[in-house]
Short mmCIF file of C-alpha atoms in Angstrom, two decimals:
data_model
loop_
_atom_site.label_atom_id
_atom_site.label_comp_id
_atom_site.label_asym_id
_atom_site.label_seq_id
_atom_site.Cartn_x
_atom_site.Cartn_y
_atom_site.Cartn_z
CA MET S 958 -63.90 2.48 -94.80
CA LYS S 959 -60.19 2.99 -95.48
CA VAL S 960 -58.88 5.46 -92.89
CA LEU S 961 -55.46 7.11 -92.72
CA THR S 962 -54.12 7.79 -89.23
CA VAL S 963 -51.07 9.96 -88.62
CA GLY S 964 -49.01 9.78 -85.43
CA GLY S 965 -47.39 7.11 -83.29
CA GLY S 966 -48.04 8.19 -79.70
CA GLY S 967 -50.41 7.09 -76.96
CA ARG S 968 -53.11 9.50 -78.12
CA GLU S 969 -52.92 8.05 -81.62
CA HIS S 970 -52.93 4.45 -80.36
CA ALA S 971 -56.12 5.22 -78.42
CA ALA S 972 -57.67 6.73 -81.56
CA VAL S 973 -56.62 3.76 -83.70
CA GLU S 974 -58.17 1.31 -81.22
CA ALA S 975 -61.42 3.30 -81.30
CA LEU S 976 -61.40 3.38 -85.11
CA TYR S 977 -60.64 -0.35 -85.25
CA ARG S 978 -63.56 -1.12 -82.90
CA SER S 979 -65.87 0.80 -85.23
CA GLY S 980 -64.84 -1.20 -88.29
CA ALA S 981 -62.25 1.03 -89.97
CA GLU S 982 -59.57 -0.40 -92.25
CA ILE S 983 -56.55 1.47 -90.94
CA TYR S 984 -53.49 2.71 -92.83
CA ALA S 985 -51.08 4.28 -90.36
CA VAL S 986 -48.23 6.74 -90.80
CA MET S 987 -45.87 7.29 -87.87
CA LYS S 988 -42.24 8.06 -87.17
CA ASN S 989 -41.84 5.24 -84.60
CA ALA S 990 -42.94 1.61 -84.78
CA ASN S 991 -45.81 1.71 -82.26
CA PRO S 992 -46.72 -1.98 -81.80
CA GLY S 993 -50.30 -1.26 -80.76
CA ILE S 994 -50.97 0.76 -83.91
CA ILE S 995 -49.20 -1.76 -86.13
CA LYS S 996 -51.34 -4.56 -84.67
CA ARG S 997 -54.57 -2.79 -85.71
CA SER S 998 -53.40 -1.55 -89.12
CA LYS S 999 -53.88 -3.13 -92.51
CA ASP S 1000 -50.62 -1.46 -93.50
CA HIS S 1001 -48.26 1.16 -92.09
CA LEU S 1002 -45.53 3.54 -93.20
CA LEU S 1003 -42.65 4.68 -91.00
CA CYS S 1004 -41.67 8.23 -91.95
CA ASP S 1005 -41.53 11.80 -90.71
CA GLU S 1006 -45.15 12.75 -90.03
CA LYS S 1007 -44.44 16.27 -91.33
CA ASN S 1008 -43.36 14.95 -94.75
CA VAL S 1009 -46.52 16.14 -96.48
CA GLU S 1010 -45.58 14.85 -99.93
CA LYS S 1011 -44.73 11.36 -98.70
CA VAL S 1012 -47.81 11.04 -96.48
CA CYS S 1013 -50.11 12.23 -99.28
CA ALA S 1014 -48.54 9.81 -101.78
CA TYR S 1015 -49.10 6.94 -99.34
CA ALA S 1016 -52.72 7.96 -98.75
CA LYS S 1017 -53.37 8.15 -102.49
CA GLU S 1018 -51.68 4.79 -103.11
CA LYS S 1019 -53.85 3.09 -100.47
CA GLY S 1020 -57.07 4.74 -101.61
CA VAL S 1021 -58.07 6.11 -98.21
CA LYS S 1022 -61.31 8.10 -97.93
CA LEU S 1023 -60.88 9.66 -94.49
CA ALA S 1024 -57.90 10.89 -92.46
CA PHE S 1025 -57.33 11.50 -88.76
CA VAL S 1026 -54.19 13.43 -87.81
CA GLY S 1027 -53.21 13.00 -84.17
CA PRO S 1028 -50.23 15.29 -83.40
CA GLU S 1029 -50.01 19.04 -83.79
CA ALA S 1030 -46.78 19.23 -85.83
CA PRO S 1031 -48.26 17.80 -89.10
CA LEU S 1032 -51.22 20.16 -88.70
CA GLU S 1033 -48.88 23.14 -88.48
CA VAL S 1034 -47.23 22.30 -91.81
CA GLY S 1035 -50.57 21.93 -93.63
CA LEU S 1036 -50.95 18.17 -93.98
CA VAL S 1037 -54.75 18.41 -93.81
CA ASP S 1038 -54.83 21.05 -96.57
CA ALA S 1039 -52.78 18.76 -98.83
CA LEU S 1040 -54.91 15.69 -98.11
CA GLU S 1041 -58.13 17.59 -98.75
CA ALA S 1042 -56.69 18.85 -102.05
CA GLN S 1043 -56.52 15.15 -103.04
CA GLY S 1044 -60.18 14.67 -102.15
CA ILE S 1045 -59.54 12.95 -98.82
CA ARG S 1046 -61.89 14.03 -96.05
CA CYS S 1047 -60.14 14.98 -92.80
CA ALA S 1048 -61.40 14.86 -89.21
CA SER S 1049 -58.65 17.31 -88.26
CA PRO S 1050 -58.14 21.06 -88.76
CA THR S 1051 -56.49 22.86 -91.66
CA LYS S 1052 -53.27 24.82 -91.19
CA ALA S 1053 -55.26 28.04 -90.75
CA ALA S 1054 -57.61 26.52 -88.18
CA ALA S 1055 -54.77 24.78 -86.31
CA ARG S 1056 -53.37 28.23 -85.47
CA ILE S 1057 -55.68 28.07 -82.45
CA GLU S 1058 -52.87 25.91 -81.01
CA THR S 1059 -49.80 26.63 -83.11
CA SER S 1060 -49.90 30.36 -82.28
CA LYS S 1061 -50.85 31.30 -78.73
CA THR S 1062 -51.01 34.91 -79.87
CA PHE S 1063 -53.55 34.03 -82.58
CA MET S 1064 -55.73 32.31 -79.98
CA ARG S 1065 -55.64 35.16 -77.44
CA GLU S 1066 -56.27 37.81 -80.08
CA LEU S 1067 -59.18 35.87 -81.61
CA VAL S 1068 -60.83 35.52 -78.20
CA GLU S 1069 -60.23 39.21 -77.44
CA ARG S 1070 -61.42 40.44 -80.84
CA HIS S 1071 -64.70 38.52 -80.62
CA GLY S 1072 -65.35 39.42 -76.98
CA ILE S 1073 -65.41 35.78 -75.87
CA GLU S 1074 -65.60 35.04 -72.15
CA GLY S 1075 -62.69 33.45 -70.30
CA ASN S 1076 -59.72 35.35 -71.73
CA LEU S 1077 -56.73 36.34 -69.59
CA GLY S 1078 -54.59 39.45 -69.78
CA PHE S 1079 -51.68 38.94 -72.19
CA ALA S 1080 -48.94 40.63 -74.16
CA HIS S 1081 -46.85 39.26 -77.05
CA PHE S 1082 -43.23 40.23 -77.75
CA ASP S 1083 -40.73 39.48 -80.48
CA ASN S 1084 -37.70 40.61 -78.44
CA ALA S 1085 -36.50 40.31 -74.86
CA LYS S 1086 -35.96 44.04 -74.31
CA ASP S 1087 -39.62 44.95 -74.81
CA ALA S 1088 -40.70 41.95 -72.72
CA GLU S 1089 -38.48 43.19 -69.87
CA ALA S 1090 -39.94 46.69 -70.06
CA TYR S 1091 -43.46 45.24 -69.86
CA LEU S 1092 -42.58 42.98 -66.93
CA ARG S 1093 -41.40 45.97 -64.93
CA THR S 1094 -44.91 47.47 -65.19
CA VAL S 1095 -46.84 44.32 -64.14
CA ASP S 1096 -48.19 44.13 -60.59
CA HIS S 1097 -49.45 40.54 -60.71
CA GLU S 1098 -47.92 37.10 -61.29
CA ILE S 1099 -47.56 36.03 -64.89
CA VAL S 1100 -47.07 32.91 -66.99
CA VAL S 1101 -44.27 32.81 -69.57
CA LYS S 1102 -44.97 30.84 -72.77
CA PRO S 1103 -43.20 30.48 -76.09
CA VAL S 1104 -45.74 31.50 -78.74
CA GLY S 1105 -45.19 28.40 -80.91
CA LEU S 1106 -45.26 24.64 -80.30
CA THR S 1107 -43.14 23.13 -77.52
CA GLY S 1108 -44.77 19.73 -76.97
CA GLY S 1109 -46.54 20.94 -73.83
CA LYS S 1110 -43.26 21.57 -72.01
CA GLY S 1111 -42.52 25.27 -72.57
CA VAL S 1112 -44.71 26.93 -69.92
CA LYS S 1113 -43.22 28.40 -66.73
CA VAL S 1114 -45.27 30.05 -64.00
CA GLN S 1115 -44.25 32.77 -61.57
CA GLY S 1116 -44.64 31.45 -58.04
CA GLU S 1117 -44.14 27.85 -59.16
CA HIS S 1118 -41.16 27.67 -61.52
CA LEU S 1119 -40.02 31.30 -61.49
CA HIS S 1120 -39.41 32.91 -58.10
CA SER S 1121 -37.95 36.32 -58.96
CA PHE S 1122 -37.82 38.96 -61.67
CA GLU S 1123 -34.33 37.72 -62.55
CA GLU S 1124 -35.47 34.11 -62.98
CA THR S 1125 -38.36 35.27 -65.16
CA MET S 1126 -36.05 37.29 -67.40
CA ASP S 1127 -33.58 34.41 -67.58
CA TYR S 1128 -36.33 32.24 -69.03
CA VAL S 1129 -37.52 34.97 -71.42
CA ASN S 1130 -33.94 35.33 -72.67
CA GLU S 1131 -33.62 31.54 -72.99
CA ILE S 1132 -36.70 31.46 -75.22
CA PHE S 1133 -35.23 34.07 -77.56
CA ASP S 1134 -31.64 32.81 -77.43
CA ASN S 1135 -32.67 29.24 -78.27
CA ASN S 1136 -35.63 30.17 -80.51
CA ILE S 1137 -37.94 27.99 -78.39
CA GLY S 1138 -41.29 27.75 -80.14
CA GLY S 1139 -39.94 29.86 -82.98
CA ALA S 1140 -42.38 32.78 -82.70
CA GLY S 1141 -41.53 34.96 -79.72
CA VAL S 1142 -42.90 35.00 -76.19
CA ILE S 1143 -46.34 35.62 -74.73
CA LEU S 1144 -46.74 36.80 -71.14
CA GLU S 1145 -50.11 35.94 -69.63
CA GLU S 1146 -51.90 36.81 -66.42
CA ARG S 1147 -51.64 33.92 -63.96
CA ALA S 1148 -55.00 32.35 -63.15
CA ILE S 1149 -55.54 30.80 -59.70
CA GLY S 1150 -57.75 27.76 -59.28
CA GLU S 1151 -57.92 24.19 -60.56
CA GLU S 1152 -57.16 23.13 -64.11
CA PHE S 1153 -59.46 20.91 -66.13
CA THR S 1154 -59.79 19.74 -69.71
CA GLN S 1155 -62.98 19.97 -71.76
CA MET S 1156 -62.59 18.37 -75.19
CA VAL S 1157 -65.21 18.61 -77.93
CA PHE S 1158 -65.86 17.10 -81.34
CA VAL S 1159 -66.32 19.85 -83.97
CA ASP S 1160 -67.68 19.79 -87.54
CA GLY S 1161 -67.07 23.43 -88.47
CA LYS S 1162 -70.15 24.75 -86.68
CA ARG S 1163 -71.54 22.27 -84.17
CA ILE S 1164 -69.71 20.94 -81.11
CA VAL S 1165 -70.32 17.82 -79.02
CA PRO S 1166 -68.66 17.68 -75.56
CA LEU S 1167 -66.62 14.77 -74.21
CA PRO S 1168 -66.31 13.84 -70.50
CA LEU S 1169 -64.26 16.22 -68.37
CA VAL S 1170 -60.68 15.17 -67.57
CA GLN S 1171 -58.00 16.50 -65.24
CA ASP S 1172 -54.39 16.19 -66.39
CA HIS S 1173 -51.28 16.35 -64.17
CA LYS S 1174 -48.40 18.26 -65.77
CA ARG S 1175 -45.84 18.24 -62.96
CA ALA S 1176 -43.33 15.40 -63.13
CA TYR S 1177 -43.32 14.20 -59.55
CA GLU S 1178 -45.80 13.15 -56.87
CA GLY S 1179 -47.27 15.97 -54.86
CA ASP S 1180 -47.42 18.24 -57.93
CA VAL S 1181 -43.75 19.22 -57.87
CA GLY S 1182 -40.97 19.18 -60.44
CA PRO S 1183 -40.78 20.39 -64.03
CA ASN S 1184 -43.76 20.65 -66.35
CA THR S 1185 -44.18 17.71 -68.71
CA GLY S 1186 -46.49 16.76 -71.55
CA GLY S 1187 -48.71 15.14 -68.90
CA MET S 1188 -47.98 12.38 -66.36
CA GLY S 1189 -51.52 11.05 -66.22
CA SER S 1190 -55.17 12.00 -65.86
CA TYR S 1191 -58.56 10.91 -64.59
CA THR S 1192 -62.25 11.32 -65.32
CA ASP S 1193 -65.20 10.43 -63.11
CA ALA S 1194 -68.17 8.22 -63.84
CA ASP S 1195 -70.58 11.16 -64.04
CA HIS S 1196 -68.32 12.80 -66.67
CA LEU S 1197 -67.76 15.78 -64.36
CA LEU S 1198 -64.92 16.31 -61.88
CA PRO S 1199 -65.42 16.42 -58.10
CA PHE S 1200 -64.65 20.16 -57.86
CA ILE S 1201 -66.71 21.32 -60.88
CA THR S 1202 -70.44 21.95 -61.13
CA GLN S 1203 -72.52 21.26 -64.23
CA LYS S 1204 -73.05 25.02 -64.60
CA GLU S 1205 -69.29 25.66 -64.63
CA ARG S 1206 -68.82 22.92 -67.19
CA GLU S 1207 -71.52 24.47 -69.39
CA GLU S 1208 -69.68 27.80 -69.20
CA ALA S 1209 -66.53 26.14 -70.56
CA ILE S 1210 -68.51 24.45 -73.34
CA ALA S 1211 -70.07 27.81 -74.26
CA ILE S 1212 -66.58 29.35 -74.54
CA LEU S 1213 -65.52 26.59 -76.95
CA GLN S 1214 -68.69 27.05 -79.02
CA SER S 1215 -67.97 30.77 -79.21
CA ILE S 1216 -64.42 30.06 -80.42
CA VAL S 1217 -65.74 27.72 -83.12
CA ASP S 1218 -68.30 30.36 -84.17
CA ALA S 1219 -65.57 33.02 -84.31
CA MET S 1220 -63.29 30.85 -86.44
CA ALA S 1221 -66.08 30.15 -88.92
CA GLU S 1222 -66.88 33.88 -89.05
CA ASP S 1223 -63.19 34.66 -89.70
CA GLY S 1224 -63.00 32.24 -92.62
CA CYS S 1225 -61.05 29.39 -91.01
CA PRO S 1226 -63.74 26.91 -89.92
CA TYR S 1227 -62.56 24.30 -87.45
CA ARG S 1228 -63.15 20.55 -87.94
CA GLY S 1229 -61.84 17.81 -85.68
CA THR S 1230 -61.31 17.36 -81.97
CA MET S 1231 -60.66 20.54 -80.00
CA TYR S 1232 -59.02 20.51 -76.58
CA GLY S 1233 -59.88 23.28 -74.16
CA GLN S 1234 -57.65 23.55 -71.13
CA PHE S 1235 -59.25 25.76 -68.50
CA MET S 1236 -58.56 27.05 -65.02
CA LEU S 1237 -61.62 27.05 -62.80
CA THR S 1238 -61.33 30.34 -60.91
CA LEU S 1239 -63.61 32.29 -58.60
CA LYS S 1240 -64.73 34.18 -61.72
CA GLY S 1241 -65.54 31.00 -63.64
CA PRO S 1242 -63.52 29.06 -66.22
CA LYS S 1243 -60.55 30.91 -67.74
CA ILE S 1244 -58.79 29.78 -70.91
CA ILE S 1245 -55.29 28.40 -70.33
CA GLU S 1246 -54.85 27.10 -73.87
CA ILE S 1247 -56.77 25.69 -76.80
CA ASN S 1248 -55.30 22.73 -78.69
CA ALA S 1249 -56.15 21.54 -82.19
CA ARG S 1250 -56.35 17.84 -81.30
CA PHE S 1251 -57.08 15.36 -78.54
CA GLY S 1252 -55.21 15.87 -75.30
CA ASP S 1253 -52.50 13.37 -74.45
CA PRO S 1254 -53.11 11.61 -72.07
CA GLU S 1255 -56.76 12.76 -71.93
CA ALA S 1256 -57.66 10.88 -75.11
CA MET S 1257 -56.79 7.67 -73.29
CA ASN S 1258 -59.41 8.42 -70.63
CA VAL S 1259 -62.32 9.10 -72.94
CA LEU S 1260 -61.85 6.92 -76.04
CA PRO S 1261 -62.00 3.55 -74.20
CA ILE S 1262 -65.46 4.47 -72.86
CA LEU S 1263 -66.79 5.86 -76.16
CA LYS S 1264 -69.87 3.81 -77.12
CA THR S 1265 -70.61 5.52 -80.45
CA GLY S 1266 -68.51 4.40 -83.43
CA PHE S 1267 -65.48 6.66 -83.71
CA GLN S 1268 -65.25 6.14 -87.47
CA ASP S 1269 -68.75 7.57 -87.86
CA ILE S 1270 -67.92 10.52 -85.61
CA CYS S 1271 -64.79 11.28 -87.64
CA TRP S 1272 -66.74 11.15 -90.91
CA LYS S 1273 -69.38 13.50 -89.50
CA MET S 1274 -66.73 15.94 -88.24
CA ALA S 1275 -65.06 15.88 -91.65
CA THR S 1276 -68.30 16.39 -93.59
CA GLY S 1277 -70.06 18.92 -91.35
CA THR S 1278 -72.82 16.52 -90.29
CA LEU S 1279 -72.12 16.04 -86.56
CA ASP S 1280 -75.12 15.42 -84.32
CA ASP S 1281 -75.71 14.96 -80.59
CA ASP S 1282 -75.93 11.18 -80.88
CA VAL S 1283 -72.58 10.53 -79.15
CA GLU S 1284 -72.57 8.31 -76.07
CA PHE S 1285 -69.97 7.42 -73.45
CA GLU S 1286 -70.15 4.71 -70.80
CA LYS S 1287 -70.75 5.96 -67.27
CA LYS S 1288 -67.33 4.78 -66.15
CA ALA S 1289 -64.44 6.35 -64.26
CA THR S 1290 -60.96 6.10 -65.73
CA VAL S 1291 -57.47 6.70 -64.35
CA CYS S 1292 -54.46 6.98 -66.65
CA LYS S 1293 -50.89 6.80 -65.33
CA TYR S 1294 -48.01 7.19 -67.73
CA VAL S 1295 -44.89 5.06 -67.48
CA VAL S 1296 -42.10 7.48 -68.45
CA PRO S 1297 -38.33 7.16 -68.91
CA LYS S 1298 -35.98 8.16 -66.11
CA GLY S 1299 -35.12 11.83 -66.39
CA TYR S 1300 -38.34 12.71 -68.23
CA GLY S 1301 -39.07 16.41 -67.82
CA VAL S 1302 -35.37 17.27 -67.68
CA LYS S 1303 -33.24 14.91 -69.80
CA SER S 1304 -34.70 11.50 -70.56
CA GLU S 1305 -32.82 8.25 -70.78
CA SER S 1306 -33.83 6.17 -73.79
CA GLY S 1307 -33.15 2.87 -75.52
CA HIS S 1308 -34.08 0.66 -72.55
CA GLU S 1309 -35.98 -2.57 -73.15
CA ILE S 1310 -39.56 -2.52 -71.82
CA SER S 1311 -42.04 -5.39 -71.58
CA VAL S 1312 -45.83 -5.11 -71.48
CA ASP S 1313 -48.17 -8.02 -70.63
CA GLU S 1314 -51.38 -6.90 -72.34
CA ASP S 1315 -53.41 -9.95 -71.28
CA ALA S 1316 -52.52 -9.54 -67.61
CA ILE S 1317 -53.34 -5.83 -67.79
CA ALA S 1318 -56.78 -6.60 -69.29
CA LYS S 1319 -57.48 -9.04 -66.42
CA CYS S 1320 -56.87 -6.16 -64.00
CA GLY S 1321 -59.75 -4.15 -65.47
CA ALA S 1322 -57.37 -1.92 -67.38
CA THR S 1323 -56.07 -1.23 -70.85
CA VAL S 1324 -52.71 -0.09 -72.20
CA TYR S 1325 -51.66 2.28 -74.97
CA TYR S 1326 -48.15 2.39 -76.39
CA ALA S 1327 -46.63 5.84 -76.79
CA ASN S 1328 -43.00 6.86 -77.43
CA VAL S 1329 -41.62 3.35 -77.85
CA ASP S 1330 -40.02 1.67 -80.84
CA VAL S 1331 -39.21 -1.83 -82.01
CA LYS S 1332 -35.48 -2.40 -82.55
CA ASP S 1333 -33.89 -5.79 -83.24
CA GLY S 1334 -37.18 -7.40 -82.30
CA LYS S 1335 -37.26 -5.72 -78.86
CA LEU S 1336 -39.55 -3.00 -77.54
CA VAL S 1337 -37.44 -0.06 -76.33
CA THR S 1338 -38.16 3.30 -74.72
CA GLY S 1339 -37.76 6.67 -76.44
CA THR S 1340 -37.11 10.05 -74.87
CA SER S 1341 -40.76 10.86 -74.17
CA ARG S 1342 -43.60 9.03 -72.38
CA SER S 1343 -43.47 5.27 -72.94
CA VAL S 1344 -46.75 3.56 -72.07
CA GLY S 1345 -50.11 4.73 -70.74
CA VAL S 1346 -51.97 2.37 -68.41
CA ILE S 1347 -55.68 3.11 -67.89
CA GLY S 1348 -57.80 1.63 -65.12
CA ILE S 1349 -61.54 1.55 -65.88
CA ALA S 1350 -64.33 0.91 -63.35
CA ASP S 1351 -67.66 2.10 -61.98
CA THR S 1352 -65.96 4.38 -59.43
CA LEU S 1353 -62.82 6.49 -59.43
CA GLU S 1354 -61.41 4.58 -56.47
CA GLU S 1355 -61.83 1.24 -58.26
CA ALA S 1356 -60.38 2.61 -61.49
CA GLU S 1357 -57.28 3.86 -59.67
CA ALA S 1358 -56.83 0.48 -57.95
CA ASN S 1359 -57.18 -1.32 -61.31
CA CYS S 1360 -54.57 0.96 -62.82
CA GLU S 1361 -52.11 0.27 -59.98
CA ARG S 1362 -52.52 -3.50 -60.32
CA ALA S 1363 -52.05 -3.27 -64.07
CA LEU S 1364 -48.85 -1.23 -63.74
CA GLU S 1365 -47.17 -4.27 -62.22
CA HIS S 1366 -47.28 -5.87 -65.67
CA VAL S 1367 -45.17 -3.16 -67.31
CA LYS S 1368 -41.52 -3.91 -66.62
CA CYS S 1369 -38.45 -1.78 -67.28
CA ASP S 1370 -35.45 -0.82 -65.15
CA ALA S 1371 -35.32 2.81 -66.28
CA VAL S 1372 -38.82 4.27 -65.84
CA PHE S 1373 -40.98 5.97 -63.22
CA VAL S 1374 -44.68 6.66 -62.59
CA ARG S 1375 -46.68 9.26 -60.67
CA HIS S 1376 -48.61 6.87 -58.46
CA ASP S 1377 -50.65 9.62 -56.75
CA ILE S 1378 -52.76 10.40 -59.84
CA GLY S 1379 -56.42 9.53 -59.32
CA THR S 1380 -55.97 8.71 -55.62
CA ARG S 1381 -58.54 9.77 -53.06
CA ALA S 1382 -55.97 11.98 -51.32
CA LEU S 1383 -54.94 13.94 -54.41
CA VAL S 1384 -58.51 14.37 -55.69
CA GLN S 1385 -59.58 15.59 -52.25
CA LYS S 1386 -56.69 18.07 -52.32
CA ARG S 1387 -58.20 19.55 -55.49
CA VAL S 1388 -61.67 19.75 -53.91
CA ASP S 1389 -60.28 21.36 -50.74
CA HIS S 1390 -58.30 23.89 -52.79
CA MET S 1391 -61.46 25.13 -54.53
CA LYS S 1392 -63.36 25.20 -51.24
CA GLU S 1393 -60.61 27.29 -49.67
CA LEU S 1394 -60.60 29.75 -52.58
CA ARG S 1395 -64.38 30.10 -52.43
CA SER S 1396 -64.38 30.61 -48.67
CA LYS S 1397 -62.01 33.57 -49.07
CA ALA S 1398 -64.09 35.21 -51.79
#
């Protein structure tokens, strides 16, 4: 089948590899020349992924039957709506359905209106003065978020990034002064626990869960530094995480099913991959955010171990025919992102980077290209994450060791890595944190 893919990051490279393995003939649109995607594509177009007219013209010219849109920005501008108007099936949500991510206020209000479990206290403001008045009445720590899209980098948490009322208001004012996210600010109750990601495939009504993953947002080892789009992630061979029970996972899945049911009831049915980021608290899973796509890097943990053909899954999501016949290998995976110096604050870019794919494969790992480009025949870094390296093995410990060996075959003078991701010590820290919280309950 001829399949259009949109996006040039690591998440999209992982999706393209999965589509290629399942026999798809791929036509890719991306703003950067991702060499991994180009290698697997029959043809590709370099253009702004939000240029709906140009992307649709390319899809029509190539005669594609199915589309998979990776990033959130093209979803926000209605690319799926335009493709579907041309008769192209899409395994991604419409503009209305994508509001579950593109408007944090929409998500919180939908969950509240339908009485869905897992919501947090919140308040939305379109000016700093009203936000300040509200903050003066709050007796608990809060999380400050721009309402709109910020590439996963706009969240600041009291007690972690913000250490006083003044610092909190400085950030609220910054959001309004710089129009960050473009839709105001939402102030949410801070949830205490351990974060985890539960992604699901969705066909408008039915959902099918993927293995659990834990992402690491902080830039530096030891969980310090600025928030990023994600420095790396891991999943365990049993598809759980060491600090989560099956019952707690089922509670998170039930929340996502309730959200899908509510969206269908409200006239904006959701199709495609949905990403649920949760905080496991003493009162069960709480919703941190819902995204209208695969997580990045979480897609790179789950897609390499997907046994069922991804092309078939995408077609079933797009046509409302999803079933439970989706299998994953019982493998552990550890992803560590190679990122440019300064990432999380102000990235350096334009540095040459080399990747030995064959050597990485011999280490029991795989590699996905992300924010890199080909210029004058050389692979160079961009301003965001460069390359994701994923160790795969029967145990988490082996997968982490494979990832570390493979990282030696990515060479650049201006990058860094969070080497602690997936290590026994950091995973145990997560387990101990939940034990400590439970012991105090």
